Each structure stands twice: as C-alpha cells, then as structure tokens.
mmCIF file of C-alpha atoms in Angstrom:
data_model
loop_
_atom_site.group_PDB
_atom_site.id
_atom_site.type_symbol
_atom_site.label_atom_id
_atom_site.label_comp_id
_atom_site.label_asym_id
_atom_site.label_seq_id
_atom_site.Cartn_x
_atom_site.Cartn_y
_atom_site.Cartn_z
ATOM 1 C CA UNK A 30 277.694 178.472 173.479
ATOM 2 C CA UNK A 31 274.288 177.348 173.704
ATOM 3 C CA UNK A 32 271.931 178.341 170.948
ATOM 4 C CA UNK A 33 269.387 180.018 173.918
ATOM 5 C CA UNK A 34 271.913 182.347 175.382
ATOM 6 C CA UNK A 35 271.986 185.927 174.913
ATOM 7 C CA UNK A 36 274.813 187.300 173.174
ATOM 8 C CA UNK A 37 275.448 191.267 173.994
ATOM 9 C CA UNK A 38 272.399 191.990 174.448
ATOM 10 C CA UNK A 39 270.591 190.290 171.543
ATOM 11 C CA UNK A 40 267.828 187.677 172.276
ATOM 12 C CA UNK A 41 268.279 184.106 170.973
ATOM 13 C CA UNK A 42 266.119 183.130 168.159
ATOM 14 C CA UNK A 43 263.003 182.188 167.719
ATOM 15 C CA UNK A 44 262.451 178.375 167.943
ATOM 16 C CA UNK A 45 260.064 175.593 168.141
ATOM 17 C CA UNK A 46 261.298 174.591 171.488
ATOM 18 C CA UNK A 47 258.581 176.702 172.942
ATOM 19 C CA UNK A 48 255.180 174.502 172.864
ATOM 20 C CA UNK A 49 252.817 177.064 171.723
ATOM 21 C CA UNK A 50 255.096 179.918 170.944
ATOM 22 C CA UNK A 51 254.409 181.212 167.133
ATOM 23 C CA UNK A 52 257.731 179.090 165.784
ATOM 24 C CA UNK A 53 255.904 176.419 167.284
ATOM 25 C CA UNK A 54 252.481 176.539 165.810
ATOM 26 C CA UNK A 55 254.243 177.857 162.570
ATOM 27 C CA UNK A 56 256.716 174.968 162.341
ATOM 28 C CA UNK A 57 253.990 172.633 163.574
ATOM 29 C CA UNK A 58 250.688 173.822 161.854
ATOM 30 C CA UNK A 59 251.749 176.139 159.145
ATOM 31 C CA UNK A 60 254.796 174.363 157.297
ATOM 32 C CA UNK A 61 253.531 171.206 157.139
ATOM 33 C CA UNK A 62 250.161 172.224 155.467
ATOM 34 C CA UNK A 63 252.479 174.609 152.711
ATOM 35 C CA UNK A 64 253.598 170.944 152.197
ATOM 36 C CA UNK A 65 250.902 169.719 151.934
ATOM 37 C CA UNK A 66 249.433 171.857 149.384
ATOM 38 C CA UNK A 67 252.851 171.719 147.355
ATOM 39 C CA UNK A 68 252.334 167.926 147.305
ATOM 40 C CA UNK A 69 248.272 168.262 145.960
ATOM 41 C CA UNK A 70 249.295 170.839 143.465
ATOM 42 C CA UNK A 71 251.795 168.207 142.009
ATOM 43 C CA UNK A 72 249.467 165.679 141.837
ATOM 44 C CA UNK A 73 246.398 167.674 140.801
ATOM 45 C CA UNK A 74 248.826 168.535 137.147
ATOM 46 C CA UNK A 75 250.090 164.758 136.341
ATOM 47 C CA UNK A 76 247.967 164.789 133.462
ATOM 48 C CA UNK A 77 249.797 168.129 132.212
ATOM 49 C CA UNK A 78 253.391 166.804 133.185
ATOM 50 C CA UNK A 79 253.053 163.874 131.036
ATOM 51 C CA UNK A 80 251.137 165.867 128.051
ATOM 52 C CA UNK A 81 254.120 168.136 127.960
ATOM 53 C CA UNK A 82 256.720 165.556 129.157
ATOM 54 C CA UNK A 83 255.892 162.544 128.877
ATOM 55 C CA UNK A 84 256.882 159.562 130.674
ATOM 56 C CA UNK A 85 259.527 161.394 131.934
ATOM 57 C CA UNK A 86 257.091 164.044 133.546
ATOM 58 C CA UNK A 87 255.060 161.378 135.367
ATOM 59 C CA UNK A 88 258.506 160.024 136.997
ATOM 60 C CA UNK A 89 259.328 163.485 137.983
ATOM 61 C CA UNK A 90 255.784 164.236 139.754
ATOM 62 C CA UNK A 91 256.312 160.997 141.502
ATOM 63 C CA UNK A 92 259.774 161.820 142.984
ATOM 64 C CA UNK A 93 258.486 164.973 143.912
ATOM 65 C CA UNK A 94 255.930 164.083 145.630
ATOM 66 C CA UNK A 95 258.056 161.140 147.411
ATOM 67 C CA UNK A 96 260.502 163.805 148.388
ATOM 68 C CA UNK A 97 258.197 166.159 149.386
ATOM 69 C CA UNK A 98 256.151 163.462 151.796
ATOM 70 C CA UNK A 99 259.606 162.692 153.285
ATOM 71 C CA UNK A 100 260.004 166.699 153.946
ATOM 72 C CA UNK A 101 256.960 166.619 155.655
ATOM 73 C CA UNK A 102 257.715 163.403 157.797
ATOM 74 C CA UNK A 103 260.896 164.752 158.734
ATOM 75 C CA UNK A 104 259.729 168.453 159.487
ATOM 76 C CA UNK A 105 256.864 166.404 161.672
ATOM 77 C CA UNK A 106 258.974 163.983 163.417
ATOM 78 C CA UNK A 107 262.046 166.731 164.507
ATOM 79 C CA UNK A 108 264.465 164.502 162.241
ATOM 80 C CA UNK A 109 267.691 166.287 162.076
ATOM 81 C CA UNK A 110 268.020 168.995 159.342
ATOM 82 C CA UNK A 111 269.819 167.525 156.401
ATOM 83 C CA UNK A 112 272.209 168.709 154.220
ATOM 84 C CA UNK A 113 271.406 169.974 150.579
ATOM 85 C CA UNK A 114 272.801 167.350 147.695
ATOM 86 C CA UNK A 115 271.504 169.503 144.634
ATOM 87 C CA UNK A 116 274.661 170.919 143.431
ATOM 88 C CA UNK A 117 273.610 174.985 142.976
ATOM 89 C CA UNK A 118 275.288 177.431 143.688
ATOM 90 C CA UNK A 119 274.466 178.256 147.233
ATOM 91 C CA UNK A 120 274.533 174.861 148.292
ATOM 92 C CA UNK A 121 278.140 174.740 149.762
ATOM 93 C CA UNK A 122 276.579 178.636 151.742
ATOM 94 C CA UNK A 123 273.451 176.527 152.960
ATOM 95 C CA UNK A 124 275.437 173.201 154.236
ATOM 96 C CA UNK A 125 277.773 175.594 156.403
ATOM 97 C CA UNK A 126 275.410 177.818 157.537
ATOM 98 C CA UNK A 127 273.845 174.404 158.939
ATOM 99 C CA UNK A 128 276.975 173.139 160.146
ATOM 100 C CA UNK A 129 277.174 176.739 162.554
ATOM 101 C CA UNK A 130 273.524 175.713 163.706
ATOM 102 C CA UNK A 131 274.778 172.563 164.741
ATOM 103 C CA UNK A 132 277.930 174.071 166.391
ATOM 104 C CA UNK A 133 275.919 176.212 168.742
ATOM 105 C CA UNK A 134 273.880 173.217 169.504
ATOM 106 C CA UNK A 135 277.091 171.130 170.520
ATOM 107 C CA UNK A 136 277.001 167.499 170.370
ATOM 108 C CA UNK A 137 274.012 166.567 172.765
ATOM 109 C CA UNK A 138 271.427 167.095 169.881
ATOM 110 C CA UNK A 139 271.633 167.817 166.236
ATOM 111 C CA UNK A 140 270.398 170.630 164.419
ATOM 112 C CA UNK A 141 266.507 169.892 163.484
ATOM 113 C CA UNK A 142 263.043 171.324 162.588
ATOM 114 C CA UNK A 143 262.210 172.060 165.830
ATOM 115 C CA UNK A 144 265.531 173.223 167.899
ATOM 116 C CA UNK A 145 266.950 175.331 165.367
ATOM 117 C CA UNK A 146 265.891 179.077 164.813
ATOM 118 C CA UNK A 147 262.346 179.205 162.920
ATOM 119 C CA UNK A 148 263.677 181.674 160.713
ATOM 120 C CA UNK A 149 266.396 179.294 159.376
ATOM 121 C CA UNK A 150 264.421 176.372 159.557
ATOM 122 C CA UNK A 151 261.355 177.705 157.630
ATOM 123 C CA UNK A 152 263.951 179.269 154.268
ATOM 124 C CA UNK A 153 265.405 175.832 154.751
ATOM 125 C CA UNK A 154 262.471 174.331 153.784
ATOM 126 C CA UNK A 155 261.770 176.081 150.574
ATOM 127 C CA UNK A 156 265.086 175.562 150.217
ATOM 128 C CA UNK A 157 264.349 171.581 150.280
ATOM 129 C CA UNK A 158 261.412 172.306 148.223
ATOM 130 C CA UNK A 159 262.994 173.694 145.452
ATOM 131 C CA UNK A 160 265.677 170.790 145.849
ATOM 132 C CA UNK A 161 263.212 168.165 145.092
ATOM 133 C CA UNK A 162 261.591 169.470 142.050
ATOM 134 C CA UNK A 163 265.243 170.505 140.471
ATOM 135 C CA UNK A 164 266.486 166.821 141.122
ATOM 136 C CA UNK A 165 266.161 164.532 138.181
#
C-alpha cells in the first residue's frame, strides 16, 4: 500500500514530498535551524563542560556536535532515516515503528526525511537528538 493512499476515508500524512507544503518548509527551513541552534548552544558551554567535566566533557561536546552536524546533513540531503543504536527503552518501539514506514514505502525508496510523514520524521529527530548527547 502506498504511503499516499487513502485508507477509509483518512487522508495520508503530511510529508515533505510536497515542495512548499508546511512539512516541506518545516522539514526544510525549520528543523534544520532547531539543529542548528542545538549545535551553537553546545559549543557556546565548552568552557562549562570541561569546568564541570573535564576532559571528558570537551570529548562529549565534540561528539555531539559531530553527531548533530551529521543529523543535519542527513535531514538536508533526504538520507534514509536510520535506526536508533542507543539502547533505551523505546528504542526496539522506535526501530519498528520505522521499519512500518518503510513497509508502506515498499522497496523502490527507503524511508527518509523527506518521504516519510512530517509528524514522524520531526519526533524522530529529537529522538536522534537526544541519542547523541546520551551516547558516550
């Protein structure tokens, strides 16, 4: 079943597939710049991190950050949504929900920023935002 089709009576969801639509300003415009800010906050508090943490802290701000600016690349470039390594405990609900995104898509494309419903796609990303400051 393809992810566009409506299903008694409900209208598919909202996606970026629509140049101009609001997913696809918000997905375009909006997310990245959340990003964007996330990444500046980190970086404006190194000093604190490594007052309070020390070394340790400054590697953490910098794997943030790199994880963060990879986000944002992917999110830009409509790389294929990926699944969450971090271990919690809705990880396992995330990965599958993911894996029914990519079932509705079939095999012609996979699941990513832009295809997928906005909804999803935007949770998904704080989702990936709290995975990269959790990782160590």
């Amino acid at each position: 079943m393809a992810v566009d089709q409506t299903v008694h009576g409900v209208p598919p969801s909202l996606s970026a597939k629509v140049t101009g639509s609001f997913a696809y300003l918000t997905i375009r415009d909006r997310m990245p710049t959340i990003l964007t800010k996330a990444i500046d906050t980190i970086h404006r508090n190194k000093s604190k991190f490594f007052e309070e943490h020390g070394e340790e802290g400054i590697n953490a701000e910098k794997q943030a950050i790199s994880l963060l600016s990879k986000l944002r690349n992917e999110l830009q470039t409509d790389k294929p949504l990926l699944e969450l390594m971090d271990g919690l405990p809705d990880t396992e609900s995330w990965n599958q929900y993911m894996q029914k995104q990519q079932s509705q898509l079939g095999d012609q494309e996979p699941a990513s920023w832009f295809k997928s419903p906005w909804l999803y796609v935007e949770c998904y990303m704080y989702r990936r935002i709290q995975e990269a400051i959790g990782l160590k």
